[in-house]
Coordinates of N, CA and C in Angstrom, one line a residue:
M11 N 74.3 153.5 50.8 CA 73.7 154.3 50.9 C 72.0 154.7 50.7
A12 N 71.7 155.5 50.9 CA 70.0 155.8 51.4 C 68.9 155.9 50.3
Y13 N 69.8 155.8 49.3 CA 69.2 156.8 47.9 C 68.0 157.4 47.8
G14 N 68.6 157.6 48.4 CA 67.7 159.6 48.4 C 66.5 160.2 47.5
V15 N 68.9 160.5 46.8 CA 68.2 160.8 45.4 C 67.7 159.8 44.2
F16 N 67.5 158.5 44.7 CA 67.1 158.1 43.4 C 65.9 157.6 43.0
A17 N 65.3 157.4 44.3 CA 64.3 156.3 44.5 C 62.7 157.3 44.2
A18 N 63.0 158.8 44.0 CA 62.4 159.9 43.1 C 62.0 159.2 41.5
F19 N 63.3 158.4 40.9 CA 63.5 158.1 39.8 C 63.7 156.9 40.1
Y20 N 63.6 156.2 40.4 CA 64.1 154.4 40.9 C 62.9 153.8 40.0
D21 N 61.7 153.4 39.7 CA 60.9 152.2 38.9 C 60.9 152.8 38.0
G22 N 60.8 153.8 37.0 CA 61.0 154.7 36.0 C 62.2 153.6 35.6
L23 N 63.5 153.8 36.3 CA 65.2 153.1 35.3 C 64.5 151.9 35.4
T24 N 64.0 151.2 36.4 CA 63.7 149.8 36.2 C 63.0 149.2 35.3
R25 N 62.0 150.0 34.5 CA 61.2 149.6 33.9 C 61.4 148.6 33.2
N26 N 62.6 148.5 33.0 CA 63.1 146.7 32.6 C 63.2 145.3 33.0
V27 N 63.2 145.9 34.5 CA 62.9 144.9 35.5 C 61.4 144.0 35.8
D28 N 61.6 142.5 34.7 CA 60.2 141.9 35.5 C 59.5 141.3 36.1
Y29 N 59.1 141.6 37.1 CA 59.2 142.0 38.4 C 58.2 140.1 38.3
R30 N 57.2 140.3 38.0 CA 56.4 138.8 37.3 C 57.6 137.2 37.5
Q31 N 58.0 137.9 36.7 CA 58.8 137.0 36.6 C 59.2 136.4 37.4
K32 N 60.7 137.5 38.3 CA 60.4 137.4 39.0 C 60.4 136.7 40.4
A33 N 59.2 137.5 40.7 CA 58.0 136.2 41.4 C 58.1 135.0 41.8
D34 N 57.6 134.9 40.1 CA 57.3 133.2 39.8 C 58.4 132.8 40.1
Y35 N 59.8 133.5 39.9 CA 61.4 132.4 39.3 C 61.3 132.2 40.9
I36 N 61.5 132.6 42.6 CA 61.3 133.0 43.5 C 60.3 131.1 44.1
C37 N 59.6 131.4 43.8 CA 58.6 130.7 44.1 C 58.3 129.3 43.6
E38 N 59.4 129.4 42.0 CA 60.1 128.2 42.4 C 60.8 127.6 42.3
I39 N 62.1 129.0 43.1 CA 63.2 128.0 43.8 C 62.6 127.0 45.4
F40 N 61.7 128.6 45.2 CA 61.4 128.1 47.4 C 60.0 126.5 46.8
D41 N 59.9 126.1 45.4 CA 58.8 124.9 45.4 C 60.0 123.8 45.4
K42 N 61.5 124.0 44.6 CA 61.7 123.2 43.9 C 62.7 122.2 45.3
F43 N 63.0 123.4 47.1 CA 63.7 123.3 47.4 C 62.7 122.8 49.1
G44 N 61.3 122.2 48.1 CA 61.0 122.3 49.8 C 61.1 123.2 50.3
C45 N 60.3 124.5 50.2 CA 60.3 124.9 50.4 C 59.0 126.4 51.6
E46 N 58.1 125.5 52.3 CA 57.0 126.2 51.7 C 56.1 127.3 53.4
P47 N 57.5 128.8 52.7 CA 57.4 129.2 54.3 C 56.5 130.1 54.6
E48 N 55.8 130.5 55.7 CA 54.9 131.2 56.1 C 54.3 131.9 56.4
T49 N 56.8 132.8 56.9 CA 56.6 134.4 56.6 C 57.4 134.7 55.7
V50 N 57.9 135.3 55.3 CA 58.7 135.5 54.4 C 58.5 136.7 54.4
L51 N 60.7 137.6 54.6 CA 61.1 138.5 54.6 C 61.9 139.2 53.0
D52 N 61.4 140.4 52.5 CA 61.7 140.9 51.0 C 63.5 141.6 51.7
L53 N 63.8 141.7 51.5 CA 65.5 142.6 52.6 C 65.8 143.2 51.1
A54 N 65.4 144.6 51.7 CA 66.4 145.3 51.1 C 65.5 145.3 50.3
C55 N 64.2 145.9 49.6 CA 62.6 145.7 49.1 C 62.9 146.8 48.4
G56 N 63.5 148.1 48.1 CA 62.9 149.3 47.6 C 61.7 149.7 47.5
T57 N 61.0 150.2 47.0 CA 60.1 150.5 46.0 C 58.9 149.3 46.9
G58 N 59.3 148.2 46.3 CA 58.3 147.4 47.7 C 57.2 146.8 46.1
T59 N 57.7 147.0 44.6 CA 58.1 145.4 43.8 C 56.9 144.5 43.8
L60 N 58.8 144.0 44.7 CA 58.7 142.4 44.2 C 57.8 141.7 45.9
T61 N 57.6 142.6 47.3 CA 57.0 142.6 47.6 C 56.0 142.2 47.4
I62 N 55.1 142.8 46.3 CA 53.6 142.8 46.3 C 53.2 141.9 45.2
E63 N 54.4 141.2 44.9 CA 53.7 141.2 43.4 C 54.3 139.4 44.3
L64 N 55.1 139.1 45.3 CA 55.1 137.6 46.2 C 53.3 137.8 47.9
K65 N 53.4 139.2 47.8 CA 52.5 139.1 48.4 C 50.9 138.5 48.2
K66 N 50.9 138.9 46.4 CA 50.0 138.5 45.6 C 50.1 136.5 45.4
R67 N 51.1 136.2 45.5 CA 50.8 135.8 45.6 C 51.1 134.4 46.6
G68 N 50.4 135.2 47.5 CA 49.7 134.6 48.8 C 51.2 133.9 50.1
Y69 N 51.9 134.5 49.8 CA 52.8 134.8 51.3 C 52.7 135.7 51.5
D70 N 52.8 135.5 53.4 CA 52.9 136.3 53.9 C 54.2 137.7 54.3
I71 N 54.0 138.2 53.9 CA 55.9 138.7 53.0 C 55.9 140.3 54.1
F72 N 56.9 141.3 54.5 CA 56.7 141.8 54.9 C 58.8 142.3 54.6
G73 N 58.6 143.9 53.8 CA 60.1 144.3 53.4 C 61.1 145.3 54.2
A74 N 62.5 144.6 53.8 CA 62.6 146.2 55.0 C 64.3 146.9 54.0
D75 N 63.9 148.2 54.7 CA 65.2 148.7 53.2 C 65.3 149.8 54.9
A76 N 66.5 150.6 53.9 CA 67.3 151.9 55.1 C 67.4 152.9 54.3
S77 N 66.0 152.0 52.9 CA 66.1 154.1 53.1 C 64.4 155.1 53.1
A78 N 64.5 155.1 53.6 CA 63.2 155.6 53.9 C 62.3 156.6 53.1
D79 N 62.2 157.2 52.5 CA 61.9 158.0 50.5 C 61.5 155.8 50.3
M80 N 62.6 155.4 49.5 CA 61.8 153.8 48.7 C 61.2 153.5 49.7
L81 N 61.4 153.5 51.0 CA 59.9 152.8 51.7 C 58.4 153.5 51.9
T82 N 59.1 154.9 51.9 CA 57.4 156.1 51.5 C 56.5 154.9 50.1
M83 N 57.7 155.4 49.8 CA 56.7 155.1 48.2 C 56.8 153.0 48.1
A84 N 57.0 152.2 48.6 CA 56.4 151.0 48.3 C 55.1 150.8 49.7
Q85 N 54.8 151.6 49.7 CA 53.7 152.0 50.7 C 53.2 152.7 51.0
E86 N 52.8 153.4 49.7 CA 52.0 154.2 48.8 C 51.6 152.9 48.6
K87 N 51.9 152.5 47.4 CA 52.0 151.0 46.0 C 51.0 150.2 47.2
A88 N 51.3 149.7 47.7 CA 50.5 148.5 48.5 C 49.4 149.2 48.6
Y89 N 48.8 150.7 49.4 CA 47.9 151.0 49.8 C 47.0 150.8 48.4
D90 N 47.7 151.6 47.3 CA 46.9 150.9 45.8 C 46.2 150.6 45.0
E91 N 47.3 149.7 45.4 CA 47.3 147.2 46.0 C 45.2 146.6 46.9
Q92 N 45.4 148.4 48.2 CA 45.0 147.7 49.2 C 45.1 146.0 49.8
L93 N 46.9 145.9 49.7 CA 47.0 145.4 50.4 C 48.0 145.2 51.8
D94 N 48.1 144.3 51.9 CA 48.1 145.0 54.1 C 49.6 144.3 54.2
I95 N 50.5 145.7 53.6 CA 52.3 144.7 54.3 C 53.0 145.6 55.2
M96 N 53.2 144.9 55.9 CA 54.5 145.6 57.0 C 56.0 146.5 56.3
F97 N 56.2 147.1 55.8 CA 57.8 147.6 55.9 C 58.0 148.0 57.0
I98 N 60.0 148.7 56.9 CA 60.0 148.6 58.2 C 61.5 149.3 58.0
R99 N 62.2 149.6 58.3 CA 63.3 150.8 57.9 C 64.6 149.8 58.4
Q100 N 65.5 149.0 58.1 CA 65.9 149.0 58.7 C 68.0 149.1 57.8
K101 N 68.2 148.7 57.8 CA 69.9 147.9 57.3 C 69.7 146.4 57.3
M102 N 70.1 146.3 55.8 CA 70.4 144.9 56.0 C 71.0 144.6 57.0
Q103 N 73.1 144.8 57.3 CA 73.9 144.3 58.1 C 73.1 144.4 59.9
S104 N 72.6 145.6 59.7 CA 71.8 145.8 61.8 C 69.8 145.3 61.4
L105 N 70.3 144.5 61.0 CA 68.7 143.4 60.8 C 68.4 143.3 62.9
E106 N 67.2 143.6 62.9 CA 66.4 143.4 64.6 C 65.2 143.2 64.1
L107 N 64.3 142.3 63.9 CA 62.9 141.8 63.8 C 62.7 141.5 64.9
W108 N 61.0 141.3 65.4 CA 60.8 140.0 66.5 C 60.3 138.9 66.6
G109 N 60.2 138.3 65.5 CA 59.9 136.4 65.9 C 61.2 136.3 64.2
E110 N 61.1 134.6 64.3 CA 61.7 134.2 62.9 C 60.8 134.8 61.5
I111 N 61.8 134.4 60.4 CA 61.5 134.1 59.5 C 61.0 132.8 59.3
D112 N 60.5 131.8 57.9 CA 61.2 131.3 57.0 C 61.1 131.2 55.7
A113 N 61.8 132.9 55.0 CA 62.0 132.2 54.0 C 62.5 134.0 53.7
C114 N 63.9 134.5 53.3 CA 64.3 135.3 52.7 C 64.7 135.4 51.9
V115 N 64.1 136.7 50.9 CA 64.9 136.8 49.2 C 65.1 139.0 49.4
C116 N 66.5 138.4 48.6 CA 67.1 139.3 48.5 C 67.4 140.6 47.2
T117 N 67.1 141.1 46.7 CA 67.7 140.2 45.4 C 67.8 142.0 44.4
L118 N 68.1 141.9 42.9 CA 68.1 142.9 42.4 C 68.9 144.0 42.4
D119 N 70.9 143.0 43.1 CA 71.3 142.6 43.7 C 71.8 143.7 44.6
S120 N 70.7 144.0 45.5 CA 71.7 144.5 46.8 C 73.0 144.8 48.0
L121 N 72.5 142.9 48.1 CA 73.7 143.1 49.1 C 75.4 142.8 48.4
S122 N 75.4 143.7 47.6 CA 76.2 144.1 46.6 C 76.7 145.2 46.8
H123 N 75.7 146.3 47.9 CA 76.1 147.5 47.3 C 76.7 147.5 49.1
L124 N 77.1 145.9 50.4 CA 77.1 146.1 51.5 C 78.7 146.8 51.5
Q125 N 79.5 147.2 52.1 CA 81.2 148.2 51.6 C 81.9 146.9 52.1
G126 N 82.2 145.8 50.5 CA 82.8 145.1 51.8 C 82.6 143.5 52.4
E127 N 83.7 142.3 52.5 CA 83.6 141.5 52.6 C 82.4 141.3 54.3
R128 N 83.2 142.1 55.4 CA 82.9 142.5 56.2 C 80.6 142.7 57.1
E129 N 80.8 143.2 56.1 CA 79.2 144.0 56.6 C 78.7 142.1 55.9
L130 N 78.7 142.1 54.3 CA 78.5 140.9 53.7 C 78.2 140.1 55.0
R131 N 78.9 139.4 55.9 CA 79.2 138.4 56.6 C 78.3 138.9 57.0
T132 N 78.4 139.8 57.7 CA 77.4 140.7 59.3 C 75.7 140.9 59.1
A133 N 75.4 140.9 57.1 CA 74.2 140.5 56.8 C 73.9 138.9 57.7
F134 N 75.1 138.0 56.7 CA 75.5 136.8 56.6 C 73.9 136.8 57.4
E135 N 75.0 136.8 58.8 CA 74.8 136.4 60.3 C 73.2 137.2 60.7
R136 N 72.5 138.1 60.7 CA 71.3 138.8 61.0 C 70.2 138.1 60.0
V137 N 69.9 137.4 59.3 CA 69.1 137.1 59.0 C 69.2 135.3 59.7
S138 N 70.0 134.7 59.0 CA 71.1 133.6 60.2 C 69.7 133.4 61.3
R139 N 70.6 134.8 61.6 CA 70.1 134.7 63.6 C 68.3 133.6 63.3
Y140 N 67.7 135.5 63.1 CA 66.0 134.5 62.4 C 65.8 133.8 61.7
M141 N 66.5 133.2 60.7 CA 65.7 132.6 60.0 C 65.2 131.2 60.6
S142 N 64.6 130.2 60.2 CA 63.6 129.1 61.5 C 64.9 128.2 60.6
A143 N 65.1 126.7 62.0 CA 65.7 126.1 61.0 C 64.2 125.5 59.6
G144 N 65.7 125.0 58.6 CA 64.7 124.6 57.1 C 64.1 125.6 56.7
G145 N 65.3 126.6 56.9 CA 64.3 128.4 56.1 C 65.2 128.7 54.9
L146 N 64.4 129.1 54.3 CA 65.4 128.7 53.1 C 66.6 130.6 52.5
F147 N 67.4 131.6 52.2 CA 68.0 132.4 52.4 C 67.9 132.5 50.3
V148 N 68.1 133.2 49.8 CA 67.3 133.3 48.2 C 67.5 134.7 47.6
F149 N 68.7 134.9 46.9 CA 69.2 136.3 46.7 C 70.3 136.5 45.4
D150 N 71.0 137.6 45.3 CA 71.1 138.2 43.9 C 72.5 138.2 44.1
V151 N 73.5 138.7 43.1 CA 74.1 139.3 43.9 C 75.3 139.4 42.2
N152 N 76.1 140.4 41.8 CA 77.1 141.1 41.0 C 78.1 139.7 40.8
T153 N 78.5 139.8 40.2 CA 79.5 138.4 39.4 C 81.1 139.8 39.4
P154 N 81.9 138.9 39.8 CA 83.5 139.3 39.1 C 83.7 140.3 37.6
Y155 N 83.0 138.7 37.1 CA 82.6 139.0 35.4 C 82.6 141.4 34.9
K156 N 80.7 140.9 36.3 CA 80.4 141.9 35.3 C 81.2 142.9 36.2
H157 N 81.4 143.4 37.3 CA 82.5 144.4 37.0 C 83.4 145.3 36.3
R158 N 84.0 143.4 36.4 CA 85.5 144.1 35.9 C 85.5 144.1 33.6
E159 N 83.5 143.2 33.1 CA 83.7 143.7 31.5 C 82.1 144.0 31.5
V160 N 82.1 144.7 32.1 CA 81.2 145.1 32.2 C 80.0 146.9 32.9
L161 N 80.6 147.3 33.8 CA 80.5 148.4 34.9 C 81.7 148.9 34.1
G162 N 82.5 147.7 34.8 CA 84.4 148.9 34.5 C 84.5 149.7 34.4
N163 N 85.3 151.2 34.0 CA 85.1 152.0 34.0 C 84.4 153.0 33.2
N164 N 83.0 151.6 32.9 CA 82.4 152.8 32.1 C 81.6 154.4 32.7
T165 N 80.4 155.0 31.7 CA 80.1 155.7 31.8 C 79.0 155.4 30.6
F166 N 77.2 155.2 31.3 CA 75.5 155.5 30.8 C 75.2 156.4 30.8
V167 N 74.8 156.3 29.8 CA 74.4 157.4 30.1 C 72.4 157.5 29.5
Y168 N 71.1 157.7 30.8 CA 69.9 157.5 30.3 C 68.8 158.1 30.4
D169 N 67.8 158.4 29.4 CA 67.6 160.3 28.9 C 65.7 159.5 29.0
T170 N 64.9 159.3 30.0 CA 63.6 159.1 30.6 C 62.8 160.6 29.8
D171 N 61.3 160.6 30.0 CA 60.6 162.0 30.2 C 61.2 162.4 31.8
E172 N 61.3 161.5 32.9 CA 61.6 162.2 34.2 C 62.7 162.3 34.9
V173 N 64.1 162.6 33.4 CA 64.8 162.6 33.8 C 66.8 161.9 33.0
Y174 N 67.2 162.6 33.3 CA 68.6 162.2 32.5 C 69.5 162.1 32.8
L175 N 70.1 161.2 33.5 CA 70.4 160.0 34.4 C 72.0 159.6 33.3
V176 N 73.3 160.5 34.7 CA 74.8 160.1 33.7 C 75.2 158.8 34.7
W177 N 75.4 158.0 34.7 CA 76.3 157.1 35.7 C 77.5 156.3 35.0
Q178 N 78.9 157.1 36.2 CA 80.4 157.0 36.0 C 81.1 156.0 36.9
N179 N 81.9 155.5 36.9 CA 81.5 154.0 37.1 C 83.8 154.2 37.0
T180 N 83.8 153.6 38.1 CA 85.8 153.4 38.5 C 85.6 152.7 39.2
F181 N 86.6 151.0 38.5 CA 86.8 149.9 38.5 C 88.2 149.9 39.2
R182 N 88.3 149.5 40.6 CA 89.1 148.8 41.4 C 89.5 147.3 41.5
E183 N 90.0 147.0 41.4 CA 90.9 146.2 40.9 C 90.7 144.7 42.6
S184 N 91.9 146.2 43.2 CA 91.9 145.1 44.6 C 90.9 144.7 45.1
D185 N 89.6 145.0 44.9 CA 89.2 144.5 45.6 C 87.4 143.9 44.7
C186 N 88.2 144.4 43.3 CA 87.3 143.7 42.2 C 85.5 144.4 42.4
S187 N 85.6 145.9 42.8 CA 84.4 146.8 43.2 C 84.7 148.2 42.5
V188 N 83.5 148.0 42.2 CA 83.4 149.9 41.3 C 82.4 151.0 42.2
K189 N 83.2 152.1 41.5 CA 82.9 152.6 42.5 C 81.8 153.6 41.4
I190 N 80.1 154.3 41.7 CA 79.8 154.5 40.5 C 78.7 156.0 41.3
E191 N 78.9 157.2 40.4 CA 79.4 158.1 40.2 C 77.3 158.4 39.9
L192 N 75.8 158.4 40.0 CA 75.2 158.9 39.3 C 74.9 160.6 39.2
D193 N 75.1 161.5 38.2 CA 74.1 162.5 38.4 C 72.8 163.0 37.8
F194 N 72.0 163.5 38.5 CA 70.7 163.8 38.4 C 70.2 164.5 37.8
F195 N 69.8 164.7 36.8 CA 69.0 165.7 36.2 C 67.8 165.8 35.9
E196 N 66.8 167.0 36.4 CA 65.6 166.4 36.7 C 64.6 167.7 36.3
P197 N 64.3 167.9 34.5 CA 62.9 169.0 34.2 C 62.9 169.4 34.7
V198 N 62.6 170.6 34.8 CA 61.5 171.6 36.2 C 61.3 172.8 35.1
G199 N 60.8 173.5 35.0 CA 59.9 174.6 34.9 C 61.5 174.8 33.6
G200 N 61.3 175.0 32.8 CA 62.3 174.5 32.2 C 63.7 174.7 31.9
K201 N 64.9 174.2 33.7 CA 65.2 174.5 34.0 C 65.5 173.0 33.5
Y202 N 67.3 172.7 34.1 CA 67.3 171.0 34.8 C 67.6 171.4 36.2
I203 N 67.4 171.0 37.5 CA 67.7 171.2 38.6 C 68.7 169.5 38.4
R204 N 70.8 169.9 39.6 CA 71.0 168.3 39.3 C 70.7 167.7 40.7
E205 N 70.9 166.7 41.2 CA 71.4 166.1 42.0 C 72.0 164.8 41.8
S206 N 72.8 165.5 42.8 CA 73.9 163.0 42.5 C 74.2 162.4 44.0
E207 N 74.5 160.9 43.6 CA 74.8 160.5 44.8 C 76.1 159.4 44.6
S208 N 76.3 159.0 44.8 CA 77.6 157.8 44.6 C 76.8 157.0 45.7
F209 N 78.1 155.5 44.8 CA 78.3 154.7 46.2 C 79.0 153.9 45.7
R210 N 78.9 152.1 46.0 CA 80.3 151.1 45.2 C 80.5 150.4 45.6
E211 N 80.1 149.4 44.3 CA 79.4 147.8 44.7 C 80.7 146.8 44.6
F212 N 80.8 145.7 45.1 CA 81.7 145.6 45.8 C 81.6 142.9 44.9
A213 N 81.8 142.4 44.7 CA 81.7 141.3 43.8 C 82.4 140.6 43.9
Y214 N 82.5 139.5 44.5 CA 82.9 138.1 45.6 C 83.0 136.9 44.6
P215 N 84.0 136.1 44.9 CA 84.1 134.7 44.0 C 83.0 134.2 45.0
T216 N 82.0 133.3 43.8 CA 81.3 132.0 44.0 C 82.1 132.1 45.8
E217 N 82.7 130.7 46.3 CA 83.4 130.1 46.4 C 84.0 130.9 48.5
D218 N 84.0 132.2 48.2 CA 83.7 133.3 48.9 C 82.5 133.5 49.8
I219 N 81.3 133.3 48.8 CA 80.3 133.8 49.4 C 79.5 131.8 49.3
K220 N 80.4 131.3 48.9 CA 79.1 129.7 50.1 C 80.8 129.9 51.0
K221 N 81.8 130.7 51.9 CA 82.4 130.4 52.8 C 81.5 131.1 53.9
M222 N 81.1 132.0 53.7 CA 80.3 133.4 54.5 C 79.5 132.7 54.4
L223 N 78.2 131.8 54.1 CA 77.3 131.6 54.7 C 77.1 131.3 55.1
S224 N 78.6 129.5 54.7 CA 78.1 128.7 55.8 C 79.7 128.5 57.3
D225 N 79.9 130.2 57.5 CA 80.0 130.3 58.5 C 79.1 130.9 59.7
C226 N 78.1 131.3 58.4 CA 77.1 132.2 59.4 C 75.8 131.1 58.9
G227 N 76.0 129.8 59.7 CA 75.0 128.4 59.7 C 73.7 128.6 58.1
F228 N 73.9 128.3 57.3 CA 74.1 128.4 55.8 C 74.1 127.2 55.4
E229 N 73.7 126.5 54.4 CA 74.2 125.3 53.9 C 73.5 125.5 52.5
T230 N 75.0 126.4 51.0 CA 74.6 126.7 50.2 C 74.5 125.0 49.4
L231 N 73.0 125.4 48.6 CA 71.9 124.1 47.6 C 72.1 124.2 46.5
A232 N 72.2 125.6 46.2 CA 72.6 125.9 44.7 C 72.7 127.5 44.2
V233 N 74.3 128.0 43.4 CA 74.2 129.0 42.8 C 73.9 128.6 41.1
Y234 N 72.6 130.1 40.4 CA 72.4 129.8 39.6 C 72.9 130.6 38.4
D235 N 73.4 130.9 37.4 CA 73.1 131.9 36.3 C 71.1 132.9 36.3
D236 N 71.3 134.2 37.0 CA 70.4 134.9 36.8 C 68.9 134.2 36.6
T237 N 67.6 134.4 37.6 CA 66.5 134.1 36.9 C 66.7 132.5 35.8
T238 N 67.3 131.4 36.2 CA 67.3 130.6 35.5 C 67.8 129.1 36.2
F239 N 67.4 128.0 35.9 CA 67.7 126.9 37.1 C 69.2 125.9 36.0
C240 N 70.3 127.2 35.3 CA 71.4 126.8 34.4 C 72.5 127.5 35.8
Q241 N 73.7 126.7 35.1 CA 74.9 126.9 36.2 C 75.7 128.6 34.7
P242 N 75.7 129.2 36.4 CA 76.8 129.8 35.9 C 77.8 129.5 34.6
R243 N 77.6 131.0 34.1 CA 78.9 131.1 33.1 C 79.5 132.1 33.1
E244 N 80.7 131.3 32.6 CA 82.3 132.0 33.1 C 82.0 133.9 32.1
D245 N 80.7 134.2 31.9 CA 80.2 135.4 31.3 C 79.6 136.7 32.3
S246 N 78.7 135.0 33.1 CA 77.8 135.2 33.9 C 77.1 137.0 34.6
Q247 N 76.5 138.2 34.6 CA 76.9 139.1 35.4 C 76.2 139.2 36.2
R248 N 75.1 138.2 37.1 CA 74.5 138.0 38.4 C 74.6 136.4 38.6
L249 N 74.6 136.8 39.9 CA 74.0 135.0 40.4 C 73.2 135.0 41.2
T250 N 71.8 133.6 40.9 CA 71.3 134.0 42.2 C 71.5 132.8 43.2
V251 N 71.2 132.6 44.1 CA 71.7 131.5 45.7 C 71.0 131.4 46.5
A252 N 70.5 130.2 46.3 CA 69.3 128.7 47.4 C 70.3 128.7 48.2
A253 N 70.0 128.9 49.7 CA 70.7 128.9 51.0 C 69.5 128.3 52.1
R254 N 69.8 127.2 52.6 CA 69.4 126.5 53.4 C 70.3 126.8 55.3
K255 N 69.0 127.6 56.3 CA 69.6 127.4 57.1 C 70.4 126.0 58.2
L256 N 70.5 125.7 58.4 CA 71.3 124.3 59.0 C 70.6 124.5 60.4
G257 N 70.1 123.3 61.0 CA 69.5 123.1 63.3 C 69.2 123.7 63.3
S258 N 68.6 124.8 64.6 CA 68.3 124.9 65.3 C 68.9 126.8 65.8
R259 N 68.1 127.4 66.2 CA 68.3 128.9 66.2 C 69.0 128.5 67.2

């Protein structure tokens, strides 16, 4: 998904996300597992809000995302904050870096947007390729419960000053995926301009994720109910995973 149309409205539609809390949580995970990274990658960084929060906490961090529109907004925000952050346009599953990273974060279920297990495994492989031994990979993913019981075949409507959004879902049991169709109605000159995007998100059993990580050279250290240090519940909607790179590159 390119997030072309969505980029313009993304920040407004995610105002409920507490990025400061999320940044603090990631710092706590780093501390918990003894990770003191010199270089951090914010993978699928979007409009860069989390990247900026982690930069303010002293990390040498850069962001990568597939959407040029998202990255433009991220760069503008970093400039406004007078922060020197590099943003690069790259897909998760074809990541190419110039050197090692000591930690990688990937949040807001970005990995769930990859199209099936093959792409997810490839993204893990790319992160592993550039991760220094002992480095930490912290990410979150949607749960099968969320796809079946929350997103399901439901429709959601968001009405803000900037946009009227209709979000329609279609659940597919065979691979626990949800097709998401977004219709944006932007008020312009007394009329509404309609633009649409659609994509599919996937969810996987925790053991499958651990197996893929292991195959790619990671040891799973913990799986938490999102933004907590609690064990996942049956009705957890998002999980946070912490994994350590084993051995040497």
